[in-house]
């Protein structure tokens, strides 16, 4: 009998260990709120068979099927072009948070309750990405770490691609990486490296005065 050398690890537990909270899970019951505890539901009929791929309105896949048949949701791809050098990395085990903000001018009105509010501008969209770099054959993912480092240090054009983040990237996929963090890891699998990064949209390329 052949003994399997595959290692099974719980990404939800690893996520809570390094980032302090669980990612939110969406239940099938629309009357229940989102939860940070994994829930399971059983339906009488599976309307979406295993291996189904969902596409956005831009015809970009939201998910993919992994090498072992597992469903991988919301993977992202980062690309950097710096001079003649091109760097690309696809990250499968990650979560993407999006923050949208406006610059509001508030003007008080004499003898009136409240203030007049005027939208002055819409700020850059901010993406908070947390995830894991997983090395092949239980090796430290040095190549992936170096790719993320090169993308962070790049002074050229950087693009963020993926079905979910591109919902918010209307004008272009050009972004700027504002921070990259590799937290310390103690007593865990050496081939799994957690990371977090903050990314902002970079629509305006030229400032005309």
PDB file of C-alpha atoms in Angstrom, residues 96-179:
ATOM      1  CA  UNK A  96      -9.363  40.824  -0.449  1.00  0.00           C
ATOM      2  CA  UNK A  97     -10.928  43.709   1.477  1.00  0.00           C
ATOM      3  CA  UNK A  98     -11.979  46.908  -0.300  1.00  0.00           C
ATOM      4  CA  UNK A  99     -12.326  50.373   1.240  1.00  0.00           C
ATOM      5  CA  UNK A 100     -14.087  53.234  -0.590  1.00  0.00           C
ATOM      6  CA  UNK A 101     -13.945  56.831   0.638  1.00  0.00           C
ATOM      7  CA  UNK A 102     -15.131  60.261  -0.499  1.00  0.00           C
ATOM      8  CA  UNK A 103     -13.852  63.761   0.217  1.00  0.00           C
ATOM      9  CA  UNK A 104     -16.914  65.618   1.510  1.00  0.00           C
ATOM     10  CA  UNK A 105     -17.064  69.421   1.940  1.00  0.00           C
ATOM     11  CA  UNK A 106     -19.430  70.292   4.800  1.00  0.00           C
ATOM     12  CA  UNK A 107     -20.762  73.853   4.918  1.00  0.00           C
ATOM     13  CA  UNK A 108     -22.807  75.088   7.898  1.00  0.00           C
ATOM     14  CA  UNK A 109     -25.997  77.003   7.120  1.00  0.00           C
ATOM     15  CA  UNK A 110     -27.195  79.836   9.352  1.00  0.00           C
ATOM     16  CA  UNK A 111     -30.152  78.933  11.549  1.00  0.00           C
ATOM     17  CA  UNK A 112     -30.476  75.498  10.014  1.00  0.00           C
ATOM     18  CA  UNK A 113     -29.919  72.074  11.502  1.00  0.00           C
ATOM     19  CA  UNK A 114     -27.067  70.132   9.950  1.00  0.00           C
ATOM     20  CA  UNK A 115     -24.677  71.095   7.160  1.00  0.00           C
ATOM     21  CA  UNK A 116     -24.762  71.218   3.376  1.00  0.00           C
ATOM     22  CA  UNK A 117     -22.644  68.382   2.019  1.00  0.00           C
ATOM     23  CA  UNK A 118     -20.875  68.469  -1.327  1.00  0.00           C
ATOM     24  CA  UNK A 119     -18.899  65.621  -2.845  1.00  0.00           C
ATOM     25  CA  UNK A 120     -15.561  67.206  -3.720  1.00  0.00           C
ATOM     26  CA  UNK A 121     -13.812  64.066  -4.958  1.00  0.00           C
ATOM     27  CA  UNK A 122     -13.768  60.297  -4.691  1.00  0.00           C
ATOM     28  CA  UNK A 123     -10.618  59.007  -3.063  1.00  0.00           C
ATOM     29  CA  UNK A 124      -8.536  56.131  -4.410  1.00  0.00           C
ATOM     30  CA  UNK A 125     -10.005  52.721  -3.687  1.00  0.00           C
ATOM     31  CA  UNK A 126      -7.922  50.799  -1.161  1.00  0.00           C
ATOM     32  CA  UNK A 127      -7.450  47.021  -1.234  1.00  0.00           C
ATOM     33  CA  UNK A 128      -6.321  45.114   1.855  1.00  0.00           C
ATOM     34  CA  UNK A 129      -4.942  41.708   0.864  1.00  0.00           C
ATOM     35  CA  UNK A 130      -4.055  39.026   3.406  1.00  0.00           C
ATOM     36  CA  UNK A 131      -2.959  35.538   2.534  1.00  0.00           C
ATOM     37  CA  UNK A 132      -0.352  32.825   2.386  1.00  0.00           C
ATOM     38  CA  UNK A 133       2.475  31.953   0.038  1.00  0.00           C
ATOM     39  CA  UNK A 134       2.615  28.154  -0.141  1.00  0.00           C
ATOM     40  CA  UNK A 135       5.802  26.497  -1.381  1.00  0.00           C
ATOM     41  CA  UNK A 136       5.876  23.409  -3.548  1.00  0.00           C
ATOM     42  CA  UNK A 137       7.217  20.133  -2.106  1.00  0.00           C
ATOM     43  CA  UNK A 138       7.367  21.595   1.424  1.00  0.00           C
ATOM     44  CA  UNK A 139      10.047  24.104   0.470  1.00  0.00           C
ATOM     45  CA  UNK A 140      10.205  27.728   1.610  1.00  0.00           C
ATOM     46  CA  UNK A 141       8.437  29.779  -1.104  1.00  0.00           C
ATOM     47  CA  UNK A 142      11.507  31.943  -1.697  1.00  0.00           C
ATOM     48  CA  UNK A 143      10.668  32.594  -5.338  1.00  0.00           C
ATOM     49  CA  UNK A 144       7.181  33.873  -4.458  1.00  0.00           C
ATOM     50  CA  UNK A 145       8.557  36.064  -1.662  1.00  0.00           C
ATOM     51  CA  UNK A 146      11.078  37.590  -4.056  1.00  0.00           C
ATOM     52  CA  UNK A 147       8.345  38.251  -6.625  1.00  0.00           C
ATOM     53  CA  UNK A 148       6.194  40.101  -4.088  1.00  0.00           C
ATOM     54  CA  UNK A 149       9.256  42.051  -2.966  1.00  0.00           C
ATOM     55  CA  UNK A 150      10.075  43.048  -6.576  1.00  0.00           C
ATOM     56  CA  UNK A 151       6.505  44.131  -7.206  1.00  0.00           C
ATOM     57  CA  UNK A 152       6.536  46.248  -4.037  1.00  0.00           C
ATOM     58  CA  UNK A 153       9.848  47.882  -4.979  1.00  0.00           C
ATOM     59  CA  UNK A 154       8.842  48.431  -8.604  1.00  0.00           C
ATOM     60  CA  UNK A 155       8.714  52.052  -9.777  1.00  0.00           C
ATOM     61  CA  UNK A 156       6.971  51.088 -13.021  1.00  0.00           C
ATOM     62  CA  UNK A 157       3.407  50.090 -13.806  1.00  0.00           C
ATOM     63  CA  UNK A 158       1.696  47.599 -11.487  1.00  0.00           C
ATOM     64  CA  UNK A 159      -1.592  45.870 -12.278  1.00  0.00           C
ATOM     65  CA  UNK A 160      -4.025  43.998 -10.032  1.00  0.00           C
ATOM     66  CA  UNK A 161      -6.192  41.426 -11.791  1.00  0.00           C
ATOM     67  CA  UNK A 162      -8.930  39.082 -10.642  1.00  0.00           C
ATOM     68  CA  UNK A 163     -12.680  38.694 -10.947  1.00  0.00           C
ATOM     69  CA  UNK A 164     -13.439  40.287  -7.573  1.00  0.00           C
ATOM     70  CA  UNK A 165     -11.013  43.261  -7.426  1.00  0.00           C
ATOM     71  CA  UNK A 166     -11.756  44.201 -11.041  1.00  0.00           C
ATOM     72  CA  UNK A 167     -15.368  44.900 -10.056  1.00  0.00           C
ATOM     73  CA  UNK A 168     -13.955  48.088  -8.490  1.00  0.00           C
ATOM     74  CA  UNK A 169     -11.305  48.786 -11.146  1.00  0.00           C
ATOM     75  CA  UNK A 170     -13.421  50.555 -13.749  1.00  0.00           C
ATOM     76  CA  UNK A 171     -10.946  52.800 -15.534  1.00  0.00           C
ATOM     77  CA  UNK A 172      -7.864  50.578 -15.426  1.00  0.00           C
ATOM     78  CA  UNK A 173      -6.207  47.859 -13.361  1.00  0.00           C
ATOM     79  CA  UNK A 174      -3.224  50.093 -12.569  1.00  0.00           C
ATOM     80  CA  UNK A 175      -2.466  50.208  -8.823  1.00  0.00           C
ATOM     81  CA  UNK A 176       0.229  51.240  -6.355  1.00  0.00           C
ATOM     82  CA  UNK A 177       1.445  48.999  -3.520  1.00  0.00           C
ATOM     83  CA  UNK A 178       1.708  51.153  -0.396  1.00  0.00           C
ATOM     84  CA  UNK A 179       2.821  48.497   2.106  1.00  0.00           C
TER      85      UNK A 179
END
